[in-house]
Structure formats: structure tokens, C-alpha cells
Coordinates of C-alpha atoms and ligand atoms in Angstrom, one line a residue:
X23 CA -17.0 -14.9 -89.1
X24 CA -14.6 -15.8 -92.1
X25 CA -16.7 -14.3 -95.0
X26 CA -20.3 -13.3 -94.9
X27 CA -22.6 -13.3 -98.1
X28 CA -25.7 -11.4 -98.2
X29 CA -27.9 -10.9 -101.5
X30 CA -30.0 -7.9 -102.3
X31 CA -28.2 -5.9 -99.5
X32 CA -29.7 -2.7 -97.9
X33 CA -26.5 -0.3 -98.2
X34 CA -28.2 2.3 -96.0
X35 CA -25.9 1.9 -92.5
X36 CA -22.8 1.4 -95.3
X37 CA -22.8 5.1 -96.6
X38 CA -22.8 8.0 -94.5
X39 CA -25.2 10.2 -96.7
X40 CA -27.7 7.8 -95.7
X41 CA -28.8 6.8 -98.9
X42 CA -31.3 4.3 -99.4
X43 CA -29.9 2.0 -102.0
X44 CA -29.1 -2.1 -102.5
X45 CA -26.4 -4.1 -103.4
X46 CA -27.2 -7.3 -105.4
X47 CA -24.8 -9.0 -103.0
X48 CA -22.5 -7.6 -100.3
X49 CA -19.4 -9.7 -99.1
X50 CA -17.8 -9.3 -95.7
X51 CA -14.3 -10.9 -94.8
X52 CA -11.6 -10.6 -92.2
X53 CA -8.5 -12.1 -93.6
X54 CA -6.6 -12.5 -96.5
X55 CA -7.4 -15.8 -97.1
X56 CA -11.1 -15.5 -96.7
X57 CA -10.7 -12.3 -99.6
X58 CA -9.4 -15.2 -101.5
X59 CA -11.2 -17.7 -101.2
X60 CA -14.3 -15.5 -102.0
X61 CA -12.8 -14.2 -105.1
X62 CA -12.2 -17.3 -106.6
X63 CA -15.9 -18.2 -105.7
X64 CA -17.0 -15.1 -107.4
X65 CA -14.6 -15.8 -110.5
X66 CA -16.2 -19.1 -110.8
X67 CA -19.8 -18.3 -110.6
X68 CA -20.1 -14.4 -111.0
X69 CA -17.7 -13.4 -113.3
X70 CA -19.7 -11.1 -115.4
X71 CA -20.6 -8.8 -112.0
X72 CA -18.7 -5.4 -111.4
X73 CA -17.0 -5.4 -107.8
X74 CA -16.8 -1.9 -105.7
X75 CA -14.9 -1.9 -102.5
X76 CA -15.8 0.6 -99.5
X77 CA -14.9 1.4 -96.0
X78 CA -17.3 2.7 -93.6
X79 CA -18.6 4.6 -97.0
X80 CA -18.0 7.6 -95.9
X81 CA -16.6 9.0 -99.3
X82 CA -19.6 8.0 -101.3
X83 CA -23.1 8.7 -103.0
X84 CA -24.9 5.6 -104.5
X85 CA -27.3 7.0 -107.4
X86 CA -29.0 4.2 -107.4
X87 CA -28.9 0.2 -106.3
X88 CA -25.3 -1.2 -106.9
X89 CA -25.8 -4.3 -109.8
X90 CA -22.7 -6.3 -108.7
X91 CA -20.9 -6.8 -105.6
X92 CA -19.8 -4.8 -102.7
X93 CA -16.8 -5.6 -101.0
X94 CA -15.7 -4.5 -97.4
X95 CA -12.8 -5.8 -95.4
X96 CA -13.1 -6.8 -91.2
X97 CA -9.7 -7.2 -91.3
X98 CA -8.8 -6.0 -87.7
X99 CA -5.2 -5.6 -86.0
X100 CA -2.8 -3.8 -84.6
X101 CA 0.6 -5.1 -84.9
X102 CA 4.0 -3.6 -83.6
X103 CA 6.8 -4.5 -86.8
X104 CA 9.5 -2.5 -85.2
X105 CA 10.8 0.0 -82.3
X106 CA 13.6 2.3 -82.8
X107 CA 14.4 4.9 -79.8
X108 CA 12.7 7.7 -82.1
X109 CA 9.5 6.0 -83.9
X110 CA 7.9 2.7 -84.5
X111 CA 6.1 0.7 -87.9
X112 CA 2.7 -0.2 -87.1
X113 CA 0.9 -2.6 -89.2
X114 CA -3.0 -2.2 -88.8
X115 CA -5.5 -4.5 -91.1
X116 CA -7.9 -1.7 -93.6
X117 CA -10.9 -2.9 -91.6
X118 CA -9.7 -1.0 -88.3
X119 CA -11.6 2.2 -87.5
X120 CA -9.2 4.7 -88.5
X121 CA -10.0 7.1 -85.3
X122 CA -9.9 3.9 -83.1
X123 CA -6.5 3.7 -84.4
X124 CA -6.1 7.2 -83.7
X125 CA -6.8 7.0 -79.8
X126 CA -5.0 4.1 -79.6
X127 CA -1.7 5.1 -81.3
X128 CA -1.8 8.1 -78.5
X129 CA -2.3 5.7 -75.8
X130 CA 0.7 3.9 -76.9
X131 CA 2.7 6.6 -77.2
X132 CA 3.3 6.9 -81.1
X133 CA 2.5 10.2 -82.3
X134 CA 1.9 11.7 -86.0
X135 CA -1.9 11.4 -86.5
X136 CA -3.6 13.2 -83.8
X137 CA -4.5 16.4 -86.8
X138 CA -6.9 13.3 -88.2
X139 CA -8.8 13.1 -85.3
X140 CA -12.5 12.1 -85.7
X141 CA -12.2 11.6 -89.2
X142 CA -14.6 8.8 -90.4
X143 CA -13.7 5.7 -92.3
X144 CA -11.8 2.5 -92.2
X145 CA -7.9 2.6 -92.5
X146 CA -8.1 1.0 -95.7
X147 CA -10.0 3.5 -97.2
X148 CA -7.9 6.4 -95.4
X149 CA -4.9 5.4 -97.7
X150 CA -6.7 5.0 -100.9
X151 CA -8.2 8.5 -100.0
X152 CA -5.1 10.1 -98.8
X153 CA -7.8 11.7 -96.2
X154 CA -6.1 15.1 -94.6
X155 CA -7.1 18.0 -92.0
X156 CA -5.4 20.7 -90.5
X157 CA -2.4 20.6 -92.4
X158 CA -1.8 16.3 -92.2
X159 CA -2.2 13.8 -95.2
X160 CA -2.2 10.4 -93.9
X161 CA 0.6 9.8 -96.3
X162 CA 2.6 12.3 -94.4
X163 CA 3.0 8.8 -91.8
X164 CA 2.6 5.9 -94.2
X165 CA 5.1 3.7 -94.3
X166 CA 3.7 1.0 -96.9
X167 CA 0.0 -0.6 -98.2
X168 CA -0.2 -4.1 -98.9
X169 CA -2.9 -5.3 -100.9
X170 CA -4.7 -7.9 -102.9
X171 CA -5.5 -8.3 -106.6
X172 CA -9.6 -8.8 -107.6
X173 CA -8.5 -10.2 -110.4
X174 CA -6.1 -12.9 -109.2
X175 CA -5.4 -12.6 -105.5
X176 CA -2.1 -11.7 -105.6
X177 CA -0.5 -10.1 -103.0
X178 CA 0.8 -6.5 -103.7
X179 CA 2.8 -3.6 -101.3
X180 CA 3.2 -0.4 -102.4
X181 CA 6.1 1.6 -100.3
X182 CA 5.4 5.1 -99.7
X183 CA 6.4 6.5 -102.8
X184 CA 5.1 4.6 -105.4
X185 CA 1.4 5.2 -104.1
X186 CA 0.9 8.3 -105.9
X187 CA -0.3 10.6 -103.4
X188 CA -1.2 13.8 -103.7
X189 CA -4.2 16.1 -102.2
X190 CA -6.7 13.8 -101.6
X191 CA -5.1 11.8 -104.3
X192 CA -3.3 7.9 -104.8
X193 CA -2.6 5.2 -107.0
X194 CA -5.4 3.6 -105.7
X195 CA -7.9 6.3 -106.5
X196 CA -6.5 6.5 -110.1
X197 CA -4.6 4.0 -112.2
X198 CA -5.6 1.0 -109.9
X199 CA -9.4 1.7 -108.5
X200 CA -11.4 -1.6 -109.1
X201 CA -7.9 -3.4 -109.1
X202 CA -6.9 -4.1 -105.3
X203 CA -8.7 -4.5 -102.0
X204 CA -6.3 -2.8 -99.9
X205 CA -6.0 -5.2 -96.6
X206 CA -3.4 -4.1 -94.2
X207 CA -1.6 -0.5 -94.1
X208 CA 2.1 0.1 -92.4
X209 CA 2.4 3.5 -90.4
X210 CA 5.7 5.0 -89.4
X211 CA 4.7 7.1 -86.2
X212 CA 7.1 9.3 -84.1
X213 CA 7.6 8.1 -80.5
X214 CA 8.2 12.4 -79.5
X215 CA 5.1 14.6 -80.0
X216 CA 5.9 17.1 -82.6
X217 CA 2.6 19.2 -82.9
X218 CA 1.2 20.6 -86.3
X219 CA 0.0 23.6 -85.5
X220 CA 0.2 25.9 -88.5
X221 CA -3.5 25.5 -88.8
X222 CA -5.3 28.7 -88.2
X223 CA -7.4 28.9 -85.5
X224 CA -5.7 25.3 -83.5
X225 CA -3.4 27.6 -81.1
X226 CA -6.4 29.0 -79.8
X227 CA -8.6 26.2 -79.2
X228 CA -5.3 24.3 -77.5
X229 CA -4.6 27.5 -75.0
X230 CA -8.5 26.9 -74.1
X231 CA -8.0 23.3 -73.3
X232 CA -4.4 24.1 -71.5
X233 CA -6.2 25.3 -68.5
X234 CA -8.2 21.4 -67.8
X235 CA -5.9 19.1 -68.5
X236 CA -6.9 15.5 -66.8
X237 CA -3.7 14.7 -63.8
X238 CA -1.0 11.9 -64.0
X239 CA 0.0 12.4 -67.7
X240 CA 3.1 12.4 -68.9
X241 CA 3.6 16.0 -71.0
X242 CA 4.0 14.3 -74.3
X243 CA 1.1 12.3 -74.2
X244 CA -1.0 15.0 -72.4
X245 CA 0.1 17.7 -75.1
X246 CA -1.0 15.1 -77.8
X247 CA -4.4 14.3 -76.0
X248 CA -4.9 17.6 -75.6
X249 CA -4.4 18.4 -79.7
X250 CA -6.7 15.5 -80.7
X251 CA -9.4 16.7 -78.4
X252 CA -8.6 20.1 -79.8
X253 CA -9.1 18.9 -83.5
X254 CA -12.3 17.2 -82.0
X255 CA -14.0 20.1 -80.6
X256 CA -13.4 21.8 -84.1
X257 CA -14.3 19.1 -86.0
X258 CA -17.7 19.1 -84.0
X259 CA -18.3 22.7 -84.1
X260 CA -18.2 23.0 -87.9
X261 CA -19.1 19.5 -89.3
X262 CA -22.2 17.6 -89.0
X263 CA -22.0 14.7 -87.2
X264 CA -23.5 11.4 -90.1
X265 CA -25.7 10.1 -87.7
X266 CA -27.5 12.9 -86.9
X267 CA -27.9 14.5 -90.5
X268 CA -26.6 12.5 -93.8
X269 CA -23.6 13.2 -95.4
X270 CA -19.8 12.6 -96.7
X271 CA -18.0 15.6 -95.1
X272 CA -16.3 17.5 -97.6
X273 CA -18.1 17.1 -100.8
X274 CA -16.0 19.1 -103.4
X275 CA -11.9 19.1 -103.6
X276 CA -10.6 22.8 -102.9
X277 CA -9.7 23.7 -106.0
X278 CA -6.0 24.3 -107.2
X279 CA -5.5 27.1 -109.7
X280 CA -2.5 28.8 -111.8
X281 CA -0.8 31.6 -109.9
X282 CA -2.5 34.1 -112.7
X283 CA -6.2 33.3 -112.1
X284 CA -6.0 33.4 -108.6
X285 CA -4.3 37.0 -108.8
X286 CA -7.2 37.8 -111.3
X287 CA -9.6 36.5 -108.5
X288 CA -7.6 38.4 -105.8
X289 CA -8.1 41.7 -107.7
X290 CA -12.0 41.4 -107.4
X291 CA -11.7 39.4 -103.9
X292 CA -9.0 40.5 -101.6
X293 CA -10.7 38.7 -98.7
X294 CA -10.6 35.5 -100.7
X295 CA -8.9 32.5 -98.9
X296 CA -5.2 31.5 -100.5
X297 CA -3.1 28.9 -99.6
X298 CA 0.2 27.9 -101.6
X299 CA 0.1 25.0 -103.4
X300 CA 3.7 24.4 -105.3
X301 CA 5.2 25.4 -108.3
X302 CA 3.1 28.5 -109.2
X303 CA 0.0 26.4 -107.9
X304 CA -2.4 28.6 -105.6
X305 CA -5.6 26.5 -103.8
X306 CA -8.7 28.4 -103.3
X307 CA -11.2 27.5 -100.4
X308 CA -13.7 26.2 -102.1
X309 CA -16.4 26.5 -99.2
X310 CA -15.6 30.3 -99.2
X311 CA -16.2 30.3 -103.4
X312 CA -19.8 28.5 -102.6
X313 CA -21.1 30.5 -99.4
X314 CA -20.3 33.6 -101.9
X315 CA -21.9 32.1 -104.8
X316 CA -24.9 31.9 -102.5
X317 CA -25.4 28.8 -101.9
X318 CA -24.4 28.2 -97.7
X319 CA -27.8 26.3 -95.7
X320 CA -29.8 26.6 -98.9
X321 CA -31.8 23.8 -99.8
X322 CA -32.8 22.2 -102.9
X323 CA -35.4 19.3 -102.1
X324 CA -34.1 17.6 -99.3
X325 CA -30.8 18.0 -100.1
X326 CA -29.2 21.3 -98.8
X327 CA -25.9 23.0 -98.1
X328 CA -24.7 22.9 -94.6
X329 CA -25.0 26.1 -92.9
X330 CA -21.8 26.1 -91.2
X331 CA -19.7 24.7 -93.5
X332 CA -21.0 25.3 -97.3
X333 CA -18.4 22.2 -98.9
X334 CA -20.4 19.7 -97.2
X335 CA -23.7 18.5 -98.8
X336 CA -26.1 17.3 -96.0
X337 CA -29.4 14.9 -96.4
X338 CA -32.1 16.6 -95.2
X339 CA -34.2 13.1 -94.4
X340 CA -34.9 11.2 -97.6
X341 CA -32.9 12.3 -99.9
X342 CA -31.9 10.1 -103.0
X343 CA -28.5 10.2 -104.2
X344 CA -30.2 12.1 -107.7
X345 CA -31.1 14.9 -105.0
X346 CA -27.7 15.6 -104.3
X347 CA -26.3 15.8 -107.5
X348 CA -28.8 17.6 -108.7
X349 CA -27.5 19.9 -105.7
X350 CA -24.1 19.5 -107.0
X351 CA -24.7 20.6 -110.5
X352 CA -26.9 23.6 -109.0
X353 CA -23.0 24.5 -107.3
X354 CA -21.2 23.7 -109.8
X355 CA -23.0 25.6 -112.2
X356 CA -23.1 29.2 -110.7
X357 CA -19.5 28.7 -108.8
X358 CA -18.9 28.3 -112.5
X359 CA -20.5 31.5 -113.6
X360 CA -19.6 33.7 -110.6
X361 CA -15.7 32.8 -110.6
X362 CA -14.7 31.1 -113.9
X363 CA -13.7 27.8 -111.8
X364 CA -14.6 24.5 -112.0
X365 CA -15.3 22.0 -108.9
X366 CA -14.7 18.8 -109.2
X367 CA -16.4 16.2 -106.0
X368 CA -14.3 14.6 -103.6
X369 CA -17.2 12.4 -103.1
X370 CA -17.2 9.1 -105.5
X371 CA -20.2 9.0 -107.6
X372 CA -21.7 5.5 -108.0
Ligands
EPU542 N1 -14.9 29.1 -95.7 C1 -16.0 30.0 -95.9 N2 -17.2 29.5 -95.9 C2 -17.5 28.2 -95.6 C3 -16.5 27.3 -95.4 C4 -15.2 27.8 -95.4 O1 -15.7 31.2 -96.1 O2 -18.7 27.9 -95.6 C5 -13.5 29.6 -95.6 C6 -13.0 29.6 -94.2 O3 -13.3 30.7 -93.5 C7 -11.5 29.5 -94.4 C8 -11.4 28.6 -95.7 O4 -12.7 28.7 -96.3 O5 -10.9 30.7 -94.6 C9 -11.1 27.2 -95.4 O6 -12.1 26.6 -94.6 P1 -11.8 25.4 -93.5 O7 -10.6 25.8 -92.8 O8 -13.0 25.1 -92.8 O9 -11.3 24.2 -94.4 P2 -11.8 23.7 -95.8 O10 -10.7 24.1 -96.8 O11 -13.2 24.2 -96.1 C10 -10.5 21.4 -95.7 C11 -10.8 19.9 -95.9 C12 -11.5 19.4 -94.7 C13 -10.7 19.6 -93.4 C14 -10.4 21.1 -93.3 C15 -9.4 21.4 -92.2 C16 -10.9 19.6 -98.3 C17 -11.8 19.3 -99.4 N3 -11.5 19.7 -97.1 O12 -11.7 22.1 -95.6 O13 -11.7 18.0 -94.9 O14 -11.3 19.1 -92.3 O15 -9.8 21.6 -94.5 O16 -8.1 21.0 -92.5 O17 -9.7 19.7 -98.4 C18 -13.2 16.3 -95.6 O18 -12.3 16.0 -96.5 O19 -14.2 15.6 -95.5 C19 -13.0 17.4 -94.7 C20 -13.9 17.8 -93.9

């Protein structure tokens, strides 16, 4: 395969929520110059259609069929840039399953990302996303993104620090989303095990797994394997898995409040769940704020809140990406009335 065209494109297997919905075309590459040569075949004849770029679509809910064309990148590899005695650069193309990545960056003894195990989605998409669990951002190891102009099919990298990252924030996300396909993504990983345990709750699960570790390991690695399958388990305990029940794992951004409403909150709520978040910031949980707002395994059509974790929105079977904001709003609306804040989706509308 170089590129591959469809027209009138079932998205169903490319979004996670499981929403039925079309795409009038859907174009597939796996290099750079394939990207290119489609886009100037697309500038030529189909100019006037809007262009949406995804991943494995894990981060999105299509209300309805796309009118213009989908993007998504097969660009594969895993290259080694450069070896120092204390970490390596990694180049990997978007298209690579970021948990693939995961496993194999273990293997190879480069550490750094084992916290965002079993996270779905392409690389790619990871750095647009800035995707993060158990205290990791995948920005915490980028190195540099290289990507490629829609408009023109130039070639762009952005180093670290001019990607705009924040909580599950970027460049990409903001200022330039529509702009760039992202097509490759540099990693800086550690070649010594350092692991991020300030995570409630990991200690435990890791001292579980301690006792049955598999033989002929070397510590480092073992200690890392062990973590990832620790961050697995968890995952798996609280999350649905997307191909058993539809849906985009957290749907709503935990929201980040002034230091003032959050003591106002804390008066009412001493139990409530506070994490500092910089400069007089506090972020509030916001699956605590729903589950007390009433909404955790409630349903509303076949759209429902999951009843282990109430920020994830789950297809019940059917569901039409209407359903679930209509679901949304329903949150929003009396998270709104109970506490005074506002929650804005993670989740990309389209
Ligand atoms: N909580 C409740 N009820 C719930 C869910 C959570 O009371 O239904 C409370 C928990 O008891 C805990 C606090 O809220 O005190 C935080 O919950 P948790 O540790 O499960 O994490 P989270 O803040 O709900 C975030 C990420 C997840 C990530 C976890 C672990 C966001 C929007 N979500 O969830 O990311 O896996 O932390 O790091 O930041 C994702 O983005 O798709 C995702 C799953």
C-alpha cells in the first residue's frame, strides 16, 4: 500500500465510541511522500472539501457523517537516532500503535513510558493529545514532532518546547489543528528505570505483582514489566475495554479551578479530591464532581455513564453521537448547578 482511497467510508472500526457514521472519502498513506502526493491530488480536484486527521479515533465523537475527507497515517517505524550511556532518541512514524511502542521500548531497554500503558491510539495522535495517566504526559519524554503542512506539504519539527503542551493540551490541538498531519514523533527515553510511582493506589498493586515475577530478567527491565503490567491491571479494572462497550475513555478534562473556589468547594466537601496544579491553580476530579452529581451508571437512551468510572461516556449498543451529547449536556448541566463549575470534553466533537 502507498495510499488508499475509499469514497463514502463506514467510520465505524475508526472511532472507538462505535459510532455509526461515513466519511465522503477516507485516505490512507504510509510515507511522507505518499501524504504528498495525495494532497496535491486533493488540492487539484477537491479543494473546496474540509480535511480531519485521526488516529485510531479514540479521542472522538462523529455527530453525524464527515462531508470531506478523513486522513490517517500508516506510517510505521521504529528508528534508533542516537545512544548515549544514559538514554536514547527514538524516532517512531504517527501510525505506530502507541502501546505497541510501549512494549517494545521495554523490550529494548528504554524506559520513560511504562505509566501509558494500554492507552489507545496511534503515536501521532498521542502527541497532538499530550495523552497522560498516573502522573506521565507523553511530553514529559518527547524529544521533537515532525510534521507536514495540508496546505502545502512542507515539512515542519517542532522541538519540545515550542509544542505547547500542557494538560491534555498542544500546539496541535490549538493554534494549528486542521494545519499539519503529524508523521513521525522523536522520544528521548532513559536507558535506567526510574519508576513514577506517586500515583495513589500503584505501590500496592506493584507489591501484589512482586511476589510472580516471570525468571531470567534483568531487575531493570523486570521492575519496568512489572509497572506496565501494574498500570494494565488498573487500567482494566476501572476502564471499559472499546471493544467490548463503546467509548473514548475519559470524556471530560478534570477541571482546573482558582485556589478560592476550590477552598469554597472544600468547605461544603472535605472529601473532595484535590490535586495541585501551579500558580494558585487547584484541579478537581472531575469523575468524583459527576458520581456526586448523580450521574455514575445512569443511562440516558443508550448512552450511559460508566459505572466504575463516571468521566467515561460508554455506548450502550446503538448509540448516535446526538445520544452522547445529549448525555453530556445532561452532566454538564447539573455539575453546573450542584458545584458552580463548568466541564469542558476532552473528547473532539465532529
Ligand atoms: N473518582 C470518583 N468517582 C469516579 C471516578 C473518580 O470519586 O467515578 C475519584 C477517585 O476516587 C479519585 C479521583 O476521582 O479520588 C481521580 O480518579 P482517577 O484516579 O480514577 O483518575 P481521573 O482523574 O478520573 C485521570 C485521567 C485518566 C487517567 C487517570 C489516571 C483525565 C481527564 N483523565 O482520570 O485518563 O487514566 O487520571 O492517571 O485527566 C483518559 O484520558 O482517557 C484517561 C482515562
Amino acid at each position: 500500500m502507498r495510499t488508499e482511497l475509499t469514497y463514502d467510508a463506514p467510520l465505524l472500526e475508526l472511532n472507538t465510541f462505535g459510532i455509526q457514521a461515513k466519511a465522503r472519502m477516507l485516505l490512507t498513506y504510509d510515507s511522507e511522500a505518499s501524504l504528498r502526493e495525495a494532497l496535491s491530488d486533493i488540492h487539484l480536484h477537491h479543494s473546496d472539501l474540509p480535511m480531519l486527521h485521526i488516529g485510531c479515533g479514540s479521542n472522538l465523537l462523529f455527530l453525524g457523517d464527515y462531508p470531506g475527507i478523513v486522513l490517517r497515517s500508516a506510517i510505521r517505524g521504529i528508528r534508533l537516532l542516537c545512544e548515549t550511556p544514559s538514554e536514547v532518541l527514538v524516532e517512531v512514524g504517527a501510525g505506530e500503535v502507541c502501546d505497541d511502542f510501549i512494549a517494545q521500548s521495554i523490550r529494548s531497554g528504554w524506559y520513560g513510558m511504562e505509566n501509558l500503558s494500554l492507552i489507545p491510539g496511534q503515536v501521532g495522535a498521542a502527541a497532538v493529545q499530550n495523552i497522560g495517566a498516573y502522573g506521565v504526559e507523553v511530553c514529559d519524554v518527547i524529544h521533537e514532532v515532525k510534521g507536514i503542512s495540508l496546505s502545502d506539504g512542507s515539512e515542519r519539527i517542532w522541538k519540545r518546547d515550542e509544542c505547547g503542551y500542557g494538560y491534555r493540551q498542544s500546539i496541535f490541538k490549538s493554534e494549528l489543528w486542521g494545519k499539519y498531519a503529524i508523521t513521525r514523533v522523536t522520544f528521548r527515553l532513559s536507558k535506567h528505570f526510574t519508576p513514577m510511582l506517586q500515583y495513589g493506589g500503584l505501590r500496592n498493586v506493584l507489591g501484589q505483582l512482586a511476589s510472580d515475577s516471570p525468571q531470567g530478567e534483568s531487575p531493570q527491565a523486570l521492575g519496568a514489566l512489572q509497572l506496565r503490567q501494574a498500570i494494565i491491571s488498573i487500567r482494566r479494572a476501572k476502564l471499559p475495554d472499546p471493544k467490548e462497550q463503546g467509548n473514548a475513555g475519559s470524556f471530560f478534562k478534570n477541571p482546573v479551578v482558582g485556589k478560592e473556589v476550590a477552598e469554597r468547594l472544600l468547605a461544603e466537601w472535605p472529601e473532595m479530591p484535590h490535586y495541585p496544579a501551579g500558580e494558585g491553580k487547584v484541579k478537581l476530579a472531575a469523575g468524583w464532581l459527576i458520581e456526586q452529581a448523580g450521574w455514575k451508571g445512569r443511562s440516558l437512551g443508550p448512552a450511559a455513564v460508566h459505572d466504575r468510572q463516571a468521566l467515561v461516556l460508554v455506548n450502550k449498543g446503538g448509540a448516535t453521537g446526538s445520544d452522547i451529547q445529549r448525555l453530556c449536556d445532561a452532566i454538564r448541566k447539573d455539575v453546573g448547578l450542584r458545584f458552580g463549575i463548568s466541564l469542558e470534553p476532552e473528547v473532539n466533537f465532529i
